[in-house]
Coordinates of C-alpha atoms in Angstrom, one line a residue:
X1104 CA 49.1 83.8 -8.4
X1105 CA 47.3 87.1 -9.0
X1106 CA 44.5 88.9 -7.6
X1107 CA 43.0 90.5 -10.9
X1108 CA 40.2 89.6 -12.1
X1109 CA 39.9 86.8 -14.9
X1110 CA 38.5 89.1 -17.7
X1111 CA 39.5 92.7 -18.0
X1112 CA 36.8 93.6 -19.6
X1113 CA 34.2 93.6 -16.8
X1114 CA 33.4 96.3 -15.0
X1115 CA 35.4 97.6 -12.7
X1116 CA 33.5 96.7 -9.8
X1117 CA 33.7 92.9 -10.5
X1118 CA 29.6 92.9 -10.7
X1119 CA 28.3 90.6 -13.4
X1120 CA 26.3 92.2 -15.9
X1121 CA 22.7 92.1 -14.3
X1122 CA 20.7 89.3 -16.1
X1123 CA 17.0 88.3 -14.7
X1124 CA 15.8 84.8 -15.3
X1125 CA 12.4 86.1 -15.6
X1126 CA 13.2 89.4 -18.2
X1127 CA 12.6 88.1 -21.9
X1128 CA 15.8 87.7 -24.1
X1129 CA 16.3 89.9 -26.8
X1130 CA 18.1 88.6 -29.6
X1131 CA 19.6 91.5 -32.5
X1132 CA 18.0 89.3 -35.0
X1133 CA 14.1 89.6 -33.9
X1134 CA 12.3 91.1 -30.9
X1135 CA 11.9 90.0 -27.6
X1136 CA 11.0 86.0 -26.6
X1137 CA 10.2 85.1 -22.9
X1138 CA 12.0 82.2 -21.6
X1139 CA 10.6 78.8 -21.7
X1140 CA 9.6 77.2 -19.0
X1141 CA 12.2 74.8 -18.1
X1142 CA 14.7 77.6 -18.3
X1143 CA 12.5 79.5 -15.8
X1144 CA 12.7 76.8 -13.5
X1145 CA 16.8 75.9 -13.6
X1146 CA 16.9 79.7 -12.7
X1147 CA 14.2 79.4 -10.0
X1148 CA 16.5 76.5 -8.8
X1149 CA 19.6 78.1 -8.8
X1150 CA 20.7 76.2 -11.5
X1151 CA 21.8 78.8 -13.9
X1152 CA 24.2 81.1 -12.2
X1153 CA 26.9 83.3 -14.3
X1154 CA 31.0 83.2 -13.2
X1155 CA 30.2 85.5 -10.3
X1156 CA 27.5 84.0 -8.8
X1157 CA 27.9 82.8 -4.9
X1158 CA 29.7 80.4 -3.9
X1159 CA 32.3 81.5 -6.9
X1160 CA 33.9 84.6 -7.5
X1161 CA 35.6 86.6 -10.4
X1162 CA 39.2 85.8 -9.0
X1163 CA 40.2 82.4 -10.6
X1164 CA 42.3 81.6 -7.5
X1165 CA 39.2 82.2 -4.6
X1166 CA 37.1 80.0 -6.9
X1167 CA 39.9 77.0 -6.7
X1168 CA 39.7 77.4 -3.4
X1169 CA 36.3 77.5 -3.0
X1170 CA 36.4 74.0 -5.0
X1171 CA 39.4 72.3 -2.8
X1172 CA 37.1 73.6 0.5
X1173 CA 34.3 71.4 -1.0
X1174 CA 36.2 68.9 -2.4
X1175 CA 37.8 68.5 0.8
X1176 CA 34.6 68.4 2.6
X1177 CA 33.4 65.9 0.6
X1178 CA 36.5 63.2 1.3
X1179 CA 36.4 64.2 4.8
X1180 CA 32.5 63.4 5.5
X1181 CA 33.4 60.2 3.4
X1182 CA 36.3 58.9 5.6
X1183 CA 35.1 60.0 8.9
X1184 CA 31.6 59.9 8.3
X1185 CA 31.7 55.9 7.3
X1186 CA 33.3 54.9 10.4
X1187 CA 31.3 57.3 13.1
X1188 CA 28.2 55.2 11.4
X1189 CA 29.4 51.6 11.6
X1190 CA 30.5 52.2 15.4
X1191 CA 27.5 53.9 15.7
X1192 CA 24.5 52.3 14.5
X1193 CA 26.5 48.8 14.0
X1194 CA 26.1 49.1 10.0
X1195 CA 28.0 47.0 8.0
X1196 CA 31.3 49.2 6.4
X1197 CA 30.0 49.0 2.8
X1198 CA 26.6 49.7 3.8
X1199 CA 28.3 53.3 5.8
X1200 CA 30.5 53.8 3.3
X1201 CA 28.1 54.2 0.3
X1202 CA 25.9 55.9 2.9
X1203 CA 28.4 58.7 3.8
X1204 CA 29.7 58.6 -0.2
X1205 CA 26.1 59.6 -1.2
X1206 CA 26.5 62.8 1.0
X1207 CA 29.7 63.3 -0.3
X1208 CA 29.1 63.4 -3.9
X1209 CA 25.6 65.4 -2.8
X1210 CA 27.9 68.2 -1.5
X1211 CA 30.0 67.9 -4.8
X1212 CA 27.0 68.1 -6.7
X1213 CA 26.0 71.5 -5.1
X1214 CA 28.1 73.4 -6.4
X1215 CA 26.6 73.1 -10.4
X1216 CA 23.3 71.6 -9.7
X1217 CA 22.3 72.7 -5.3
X1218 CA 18.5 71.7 -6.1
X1219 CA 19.0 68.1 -7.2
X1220 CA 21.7 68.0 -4.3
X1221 CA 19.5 69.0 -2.0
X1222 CA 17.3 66.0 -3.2
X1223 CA 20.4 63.9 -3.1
X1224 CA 21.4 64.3 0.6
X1225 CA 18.0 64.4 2.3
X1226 CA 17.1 60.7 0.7
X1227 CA 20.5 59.5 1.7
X1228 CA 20.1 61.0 5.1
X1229 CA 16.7 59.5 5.4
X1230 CA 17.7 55.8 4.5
X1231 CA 20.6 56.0 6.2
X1232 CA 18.6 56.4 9.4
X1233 CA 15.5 53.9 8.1
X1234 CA 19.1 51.5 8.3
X1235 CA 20.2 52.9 11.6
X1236 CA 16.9 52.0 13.0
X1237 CA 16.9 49.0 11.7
X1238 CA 19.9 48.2 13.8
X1239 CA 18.8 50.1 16.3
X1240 CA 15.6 47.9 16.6
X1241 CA 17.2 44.4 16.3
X1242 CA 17.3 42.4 19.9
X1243 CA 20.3 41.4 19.9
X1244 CA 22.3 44.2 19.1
X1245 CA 22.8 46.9 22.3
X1246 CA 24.1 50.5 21.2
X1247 CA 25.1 53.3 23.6
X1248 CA 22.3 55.9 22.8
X1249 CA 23.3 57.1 19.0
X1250 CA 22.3 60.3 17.9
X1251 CA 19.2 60.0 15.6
X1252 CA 18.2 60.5 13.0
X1253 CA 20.8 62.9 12.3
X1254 CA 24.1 61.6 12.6
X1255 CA 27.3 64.4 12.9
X1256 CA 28.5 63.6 9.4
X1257 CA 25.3 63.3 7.6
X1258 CA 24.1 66.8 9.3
X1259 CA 27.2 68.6 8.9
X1260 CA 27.0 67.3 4.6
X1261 CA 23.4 68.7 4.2
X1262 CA 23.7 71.6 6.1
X1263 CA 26.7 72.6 3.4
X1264 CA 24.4 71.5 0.8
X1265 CA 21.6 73.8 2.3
X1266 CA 24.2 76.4 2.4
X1267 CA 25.0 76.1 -1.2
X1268 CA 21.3 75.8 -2.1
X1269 CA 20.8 79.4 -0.5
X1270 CA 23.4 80.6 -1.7
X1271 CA 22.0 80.0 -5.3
X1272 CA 18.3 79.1 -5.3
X1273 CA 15.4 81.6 -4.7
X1274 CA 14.6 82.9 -1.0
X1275 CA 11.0 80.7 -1.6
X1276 CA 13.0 77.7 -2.9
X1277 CA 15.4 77.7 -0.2
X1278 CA 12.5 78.0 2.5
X1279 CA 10.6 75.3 0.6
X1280 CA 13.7 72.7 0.8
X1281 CA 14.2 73.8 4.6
X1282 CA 10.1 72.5 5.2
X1283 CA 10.6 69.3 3.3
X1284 CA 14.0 68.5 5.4
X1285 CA 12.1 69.5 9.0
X1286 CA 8.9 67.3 8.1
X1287 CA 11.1 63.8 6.6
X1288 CA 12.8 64.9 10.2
X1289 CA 9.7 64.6 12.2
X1290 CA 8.1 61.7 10.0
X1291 CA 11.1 59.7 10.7
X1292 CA 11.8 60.6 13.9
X1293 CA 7.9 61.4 15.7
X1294 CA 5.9 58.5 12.8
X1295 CA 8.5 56.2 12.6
X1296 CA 10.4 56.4 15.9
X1297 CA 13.1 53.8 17.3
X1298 CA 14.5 53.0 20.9
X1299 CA 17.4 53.8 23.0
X1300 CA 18.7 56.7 20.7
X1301 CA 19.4 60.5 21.9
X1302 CA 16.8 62.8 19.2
X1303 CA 18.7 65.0 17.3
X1304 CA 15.8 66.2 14.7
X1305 CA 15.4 69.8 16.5
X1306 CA 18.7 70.5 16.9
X1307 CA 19.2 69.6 13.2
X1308 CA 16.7 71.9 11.5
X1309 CA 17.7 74.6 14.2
X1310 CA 21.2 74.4 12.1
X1311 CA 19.6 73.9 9.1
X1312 CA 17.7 76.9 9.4
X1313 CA 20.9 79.2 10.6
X1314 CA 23.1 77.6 7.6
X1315 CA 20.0 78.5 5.5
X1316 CA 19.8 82.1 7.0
X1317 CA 23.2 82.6 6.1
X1318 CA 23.3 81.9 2.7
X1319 CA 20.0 83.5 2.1
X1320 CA 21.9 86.5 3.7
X1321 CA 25.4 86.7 1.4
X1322 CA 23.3 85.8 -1.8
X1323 CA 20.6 89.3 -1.2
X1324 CA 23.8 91.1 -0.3
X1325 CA 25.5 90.1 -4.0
X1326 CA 21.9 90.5 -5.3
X1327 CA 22.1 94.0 -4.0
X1328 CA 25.7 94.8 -4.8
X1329 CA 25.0 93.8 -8.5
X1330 CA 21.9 96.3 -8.4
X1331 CA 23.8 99.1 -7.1
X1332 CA 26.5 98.6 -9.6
X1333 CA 23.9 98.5 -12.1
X1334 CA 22.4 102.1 -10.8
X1335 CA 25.7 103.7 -11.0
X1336 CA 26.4 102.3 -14.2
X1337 CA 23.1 103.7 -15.8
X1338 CA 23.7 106.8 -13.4
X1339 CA 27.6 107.5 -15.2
X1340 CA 26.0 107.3 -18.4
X1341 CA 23.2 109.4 -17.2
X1342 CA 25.5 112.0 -16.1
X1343 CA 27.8 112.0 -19.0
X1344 CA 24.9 112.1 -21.4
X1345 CA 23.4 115.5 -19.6
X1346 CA 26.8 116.7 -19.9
X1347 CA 27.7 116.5 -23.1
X1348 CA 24.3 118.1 -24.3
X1349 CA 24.8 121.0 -21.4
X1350 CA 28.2 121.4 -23.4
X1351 CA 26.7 121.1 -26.9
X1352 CA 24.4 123.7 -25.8
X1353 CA 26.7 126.2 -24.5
X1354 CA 28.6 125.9 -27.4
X1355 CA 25.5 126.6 -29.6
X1356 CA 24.6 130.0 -27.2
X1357 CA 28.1 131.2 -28.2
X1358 CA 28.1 130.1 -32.1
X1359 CA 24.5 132.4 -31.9
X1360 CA 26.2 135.4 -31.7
X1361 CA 28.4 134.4 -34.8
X1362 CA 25.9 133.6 -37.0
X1363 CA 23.3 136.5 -36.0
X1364 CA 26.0 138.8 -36.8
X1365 CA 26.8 137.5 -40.7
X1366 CA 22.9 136.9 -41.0
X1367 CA 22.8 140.7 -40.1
X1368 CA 25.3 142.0 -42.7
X1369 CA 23.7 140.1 -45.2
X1370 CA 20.0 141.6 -44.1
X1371 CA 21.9 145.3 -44.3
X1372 CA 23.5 145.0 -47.4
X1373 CA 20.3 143.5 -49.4
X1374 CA 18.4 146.5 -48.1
X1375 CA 21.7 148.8 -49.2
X1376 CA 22.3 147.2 -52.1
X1377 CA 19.2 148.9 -54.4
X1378 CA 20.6 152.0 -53.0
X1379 CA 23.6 152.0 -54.3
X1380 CA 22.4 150.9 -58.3
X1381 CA 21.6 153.2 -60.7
X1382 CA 18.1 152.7 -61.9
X1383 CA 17.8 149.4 -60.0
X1384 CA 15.2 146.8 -62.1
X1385 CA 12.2 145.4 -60.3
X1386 CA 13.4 142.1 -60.3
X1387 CA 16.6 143.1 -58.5
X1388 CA 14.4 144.7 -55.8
X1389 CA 12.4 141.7 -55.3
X1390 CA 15.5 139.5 -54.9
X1391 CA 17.2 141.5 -52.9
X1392 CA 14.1 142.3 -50.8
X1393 CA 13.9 138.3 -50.4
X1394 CA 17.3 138.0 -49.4
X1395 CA 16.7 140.8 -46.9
X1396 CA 13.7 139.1 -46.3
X1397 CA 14.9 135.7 -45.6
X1398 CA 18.1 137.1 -43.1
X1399 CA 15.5 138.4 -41.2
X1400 CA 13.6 135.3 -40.9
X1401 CA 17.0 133.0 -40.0
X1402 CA 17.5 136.1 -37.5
X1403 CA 14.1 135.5 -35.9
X1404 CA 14.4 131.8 -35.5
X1405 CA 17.9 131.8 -34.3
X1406 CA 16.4 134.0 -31.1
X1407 CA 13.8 131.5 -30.8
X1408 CA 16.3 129.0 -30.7
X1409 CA 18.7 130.8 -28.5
X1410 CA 15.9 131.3 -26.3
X1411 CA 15.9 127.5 -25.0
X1412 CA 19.3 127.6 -24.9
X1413 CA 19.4 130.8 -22.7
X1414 CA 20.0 130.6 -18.8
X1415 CA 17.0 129.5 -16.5
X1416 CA 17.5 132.7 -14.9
X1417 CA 16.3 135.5 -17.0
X1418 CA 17.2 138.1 -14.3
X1419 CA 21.1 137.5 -14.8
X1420 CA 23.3 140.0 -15.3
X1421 CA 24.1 139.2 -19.1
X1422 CA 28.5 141.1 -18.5
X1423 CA 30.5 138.4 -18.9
X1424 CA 33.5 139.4 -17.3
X1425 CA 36.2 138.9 -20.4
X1426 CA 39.4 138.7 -17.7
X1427 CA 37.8 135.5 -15.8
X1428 CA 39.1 132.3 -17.2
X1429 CA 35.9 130.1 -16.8
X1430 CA 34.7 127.1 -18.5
X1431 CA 33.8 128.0 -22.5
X1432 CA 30.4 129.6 -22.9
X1433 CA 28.9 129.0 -19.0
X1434 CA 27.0 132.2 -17.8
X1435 CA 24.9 134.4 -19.4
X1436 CA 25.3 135.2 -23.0
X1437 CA 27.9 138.6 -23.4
X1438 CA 26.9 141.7 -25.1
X1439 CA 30.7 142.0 -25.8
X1440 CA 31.8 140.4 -29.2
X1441 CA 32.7 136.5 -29.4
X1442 CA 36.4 136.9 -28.7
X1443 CA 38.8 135.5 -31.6
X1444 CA 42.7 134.7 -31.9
X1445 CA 43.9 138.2 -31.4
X1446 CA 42.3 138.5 -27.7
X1447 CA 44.8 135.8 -27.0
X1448 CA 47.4 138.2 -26.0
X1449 CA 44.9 139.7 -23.0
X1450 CA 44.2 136.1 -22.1
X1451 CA 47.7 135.2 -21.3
X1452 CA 47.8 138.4 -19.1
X1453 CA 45.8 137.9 -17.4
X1454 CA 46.5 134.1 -16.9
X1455 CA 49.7 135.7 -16.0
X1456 CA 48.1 138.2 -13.5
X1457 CA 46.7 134.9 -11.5
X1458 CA 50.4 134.1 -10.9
X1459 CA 51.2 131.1 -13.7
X1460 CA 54.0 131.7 -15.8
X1461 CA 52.9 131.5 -19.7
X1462 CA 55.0 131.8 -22.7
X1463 CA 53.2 131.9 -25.8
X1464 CA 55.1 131.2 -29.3
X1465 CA 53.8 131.2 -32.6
X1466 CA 54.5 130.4 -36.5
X1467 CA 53.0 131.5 -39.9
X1468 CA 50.2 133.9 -40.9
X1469 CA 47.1 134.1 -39.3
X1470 CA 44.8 135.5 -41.2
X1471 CA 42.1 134.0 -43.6
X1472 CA 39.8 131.9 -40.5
X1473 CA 36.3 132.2 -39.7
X1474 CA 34.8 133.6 -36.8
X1475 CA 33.9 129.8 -35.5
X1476 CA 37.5 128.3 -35.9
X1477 CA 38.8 131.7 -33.8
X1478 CA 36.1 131.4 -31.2
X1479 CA 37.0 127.8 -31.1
X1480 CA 40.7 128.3 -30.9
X1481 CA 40.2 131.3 -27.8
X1482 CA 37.9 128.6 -25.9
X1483 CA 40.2 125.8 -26.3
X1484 CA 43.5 128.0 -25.1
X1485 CA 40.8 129.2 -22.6
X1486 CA 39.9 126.2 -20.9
X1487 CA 43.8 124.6 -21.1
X1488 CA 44.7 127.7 -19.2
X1489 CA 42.0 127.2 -16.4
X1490 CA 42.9 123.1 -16.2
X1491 CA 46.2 124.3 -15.1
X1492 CA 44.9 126.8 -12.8
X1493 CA 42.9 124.4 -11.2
X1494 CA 45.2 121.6 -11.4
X1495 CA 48.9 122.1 -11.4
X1496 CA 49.1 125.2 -9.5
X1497 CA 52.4 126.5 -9.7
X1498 CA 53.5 125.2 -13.0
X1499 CA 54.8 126.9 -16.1
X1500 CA 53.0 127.2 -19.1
X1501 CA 54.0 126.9 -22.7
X1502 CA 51.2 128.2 -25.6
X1503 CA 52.5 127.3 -29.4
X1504 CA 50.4 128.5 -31.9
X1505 CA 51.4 127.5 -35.7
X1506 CA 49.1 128.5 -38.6
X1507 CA 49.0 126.1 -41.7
X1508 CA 47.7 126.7 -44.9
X1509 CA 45.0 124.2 -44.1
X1510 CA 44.1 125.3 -40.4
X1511 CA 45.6 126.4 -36.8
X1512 CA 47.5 123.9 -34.7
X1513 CA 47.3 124.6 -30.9
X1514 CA 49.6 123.2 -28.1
X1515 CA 49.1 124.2 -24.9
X1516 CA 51.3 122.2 -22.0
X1517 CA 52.6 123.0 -18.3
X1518 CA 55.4 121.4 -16.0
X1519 CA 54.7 119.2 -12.9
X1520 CA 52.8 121.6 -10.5
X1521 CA 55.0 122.8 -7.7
X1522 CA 52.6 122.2 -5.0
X1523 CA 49.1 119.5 -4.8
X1524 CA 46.6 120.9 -6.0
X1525 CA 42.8 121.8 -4.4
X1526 CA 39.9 120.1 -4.7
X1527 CA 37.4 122.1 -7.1
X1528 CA 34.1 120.8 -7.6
X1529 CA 31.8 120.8 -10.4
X1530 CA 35.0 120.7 -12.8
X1531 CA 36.0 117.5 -15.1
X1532 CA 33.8 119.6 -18.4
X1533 CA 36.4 121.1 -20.2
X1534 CA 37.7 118.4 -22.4
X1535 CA 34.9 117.2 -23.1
X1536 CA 33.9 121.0 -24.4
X1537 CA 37.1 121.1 -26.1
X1538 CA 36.3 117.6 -28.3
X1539 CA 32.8 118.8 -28.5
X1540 CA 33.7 122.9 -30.8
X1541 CA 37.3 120.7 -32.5
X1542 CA 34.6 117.9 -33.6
X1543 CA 32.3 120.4 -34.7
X1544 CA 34.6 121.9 -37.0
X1545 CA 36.3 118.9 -38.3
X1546 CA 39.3 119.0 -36.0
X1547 CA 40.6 116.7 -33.2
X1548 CA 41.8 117.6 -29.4
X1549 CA 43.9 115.4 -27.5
X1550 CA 44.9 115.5 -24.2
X1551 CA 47.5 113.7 -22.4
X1552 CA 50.1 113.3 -19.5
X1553 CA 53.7 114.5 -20.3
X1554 CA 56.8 112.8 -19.8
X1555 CA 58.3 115.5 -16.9
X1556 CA 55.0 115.0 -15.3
X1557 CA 53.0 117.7 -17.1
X1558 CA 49.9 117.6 -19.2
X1559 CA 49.7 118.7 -22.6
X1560 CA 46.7 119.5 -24.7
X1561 CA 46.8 119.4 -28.6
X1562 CA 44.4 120.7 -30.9
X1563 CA 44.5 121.1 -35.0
X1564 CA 41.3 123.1 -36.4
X1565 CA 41.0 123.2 -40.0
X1566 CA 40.4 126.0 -42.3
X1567 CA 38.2 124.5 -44.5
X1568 CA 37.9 121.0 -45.7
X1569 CA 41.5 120.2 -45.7
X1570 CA 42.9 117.5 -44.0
X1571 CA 45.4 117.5 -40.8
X1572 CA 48.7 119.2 -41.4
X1573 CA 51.6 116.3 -41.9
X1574 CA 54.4 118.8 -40.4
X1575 CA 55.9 118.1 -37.3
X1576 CA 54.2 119.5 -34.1
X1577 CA 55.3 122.7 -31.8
X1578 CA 58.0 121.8 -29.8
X1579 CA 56.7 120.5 -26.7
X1580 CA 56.7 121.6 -23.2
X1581 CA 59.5 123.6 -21.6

């Protein structure tokens, strides 16, 4: 029999989704509607508990066992209990079997409905010992001293019920069926009274109380475990949400310099362009002086812009250092130019220099892209090449670059490394970069495991508009 969980689609934890009885519902369809008061109450009973909820579990084979345990309890307080009361308190065997068969099914009953249970067991426990004392009182019967008015089977049934009942119900709920089961105790046994019996009514709510305690216990710690799964859920998203706008963001701070530079020409050559016209008319002055005009405004608010998206620390050196492989566009913005597909070459060097062994092939004509798709591309090889650094030290490298009339198909894969690798933290951003600049452009990056063991990573940029290339891939890793 396995161990996994019933439904693979819960979180990996095991942790129910985290439902409050007392939250409203909200429904697609229409906003928010508080529960109705019934419904409040099943839950303040403990009577509305999801798959996971104590006593069960998400494993299908602990909850079967958890239902033969009971079930099991049940026949046993049933057999053993009937005849421990007929020698006992002299009760006829119908009368002690239908008493010990009420706790019985009362135990049963816990396990779907531990309030009503509850209710169950205590007014079977009381009239069985209202009968016991009738016995008990009659002249001409003489018993030995019985325990009263808690017999062993009918305390060991309620305190599994009250077990059950903490294990479900609300702390206040469990604490207000423990008060009701100590006073019927004293009532019956301090009011009511009876003779030549050995009291069991403090020892009974002492267990009573530590059988409540317990359950109160493992149900806070499951309350708490489905909170703290709930935390790190919202905390993941948190995380992965921050991240992908830190990445968006870097990726704008780099595009900048792209834009600012075409937005430049343009601003140049509207202010050239009169110059260069033979008796230029007024109307051709005005428009270009708009254009120029206009450049110059896009210009301004692109450094507003970029001035959000700039480092915290103003005071940075702003030399990116071209031969360090880092993650794309971390660090201050470069006063270098954005580099492009034919700085690849000095990339591998230097990838090289760091000890990896890189071979680089490539297909067709490269020429006719924009500056984004070759900044894209340069990142993209950029950040495959510092994955491997940082985790398969010691494997070879394989770079295929093929140019299509509709856009520039990247492969970059590596062997199994040759030794494990270190742990580097604050890494686990670079795919995630390298979806974010392919997305942006209309491409597509994926990233899988090899079949020697490797990792390969697989990117198509288009040129324009046009769609995927339907060729085969780059051969694959060496």
């Amino acid at each position: 029999m396995s161990a996994e969980p019933e439904n693979p689609t819960e979180h990996p934890d095991g942790a129910p989704p985290a439902t409050s009885p007392d939250s409203p519902a909200e429904d697609e369809s229409g906003p928010a509607t508080p529960p109705s008061r019934a419904a409040r109450l099943r839950a303040w009973l403990g009577e509305n508990p999801s798959s996971q909820s104590p006593p069960f579990s998400k494993y299908r084979w602990l909850r079967l066992l958890t239902y033969l345990l009971t079930f099991y309890a049940a026949l046993a307080i049933l057999g053993a209990g009937a005849e421990e009361l007929s020698n006992s308190y002299g009760l006829a065997t119908a009368v002690a079997l239908l008493c010990t068969s009420l706790q019985g099914a009362a135990i049963v009953l816990a396990l779907w409905r531990p309030a009503p249970a509850w209710a169950l067991s205590l007014a079977a426990a009381a009239v069985t010992a209202l009968l016991a004392r009738q016995q008990m009182m009659a002249p001409l019967l003489q018993l030995s001293s019985p325990t009263w008015p808690w017999s062993t089977p009918v305390l060991l049934a309620h305190m599994v019920v009250l077990l059950l009942l903490a294990l479900r119900a609300r702390v206040r709920g469990t604490v207000a069926a423990l008060g009701a089961t100590a006073l019927v105790t004293f009532l019956i046994e301090g009011g009511i009274g009876a003779r030549l019996y050995t009291p069991t009514g403090k020892v009974a709510i002492g267990l009573f109380a530590v059988a409540t305690v317990i359950g109160a216990a493992l149900r806070s710690r499951s309350e708490a475990r489905t909170e703290l799964v709930q935390q790190t859920t919202i905390t993941a998203e948190e995380r992965a949400r921050r991240t992908l706008l830190e990445e968006r963001s870097r990726i704008a701070r780099e595009l900048h310099d792209v834009v600012a530079h075409h937005m430049s020409v343009i601003s140049i050559q509207a202010q050239v362009a009169p110059l260069l016209v033979e008796n230029p008319t007024e109307e051709l002055k005005e428009n270009l002086a708009g254009i120029r005009n206009n450049a110059l405004e896009a210009l301004t608010e692109l450094r507003r812009v970029l001035g959000v998206l700039r480092s915290e620390s103003p005071d940075e050196p702003e030399a990116e250092h071209i031969s360090r492989l880092s993650a794309p566009g971390t660090g201050p913005a470069p006063d270098a130019p954005q580099p492009n597909l034919a700085r690849l070459d000095s990339l591998l060097e230097n990838t090289r220099a760091a000890g990896v062994d890189v071979v680089k092939a490539e297909e067709g004509d490269p020429r006719g892209y924009s500056p984004g798709v070759e900044l894209s591309a340069y990142r993209i090889v950029q950040e495959a090449l510092s994955n491997v650094l940082r985790h398969a030290p010691g494997a070879k490298v394989r770079v295929d670059i093929a140019h299509f009339p509709n856009g520039i198909y990247l492969s970059v894969s590596n062997s199994r490394p040759s030794r494990p690798a270190l742990p580097t933290p604050g890494g686990g951003h670079g795919l995630l970069g390298m979806r974010e600049r392919a997305a942006m452009l209309g491409g597509s990056v994926e990233a899988k495991p090899a079949r020697d063991g490797g990792f390969v990573v697989v990117a198509f940029l288009p040129r324009g508009d046009a769609p995927e290339p339907t060729g085969p891939p780059p051969p694959g890793p060496p």
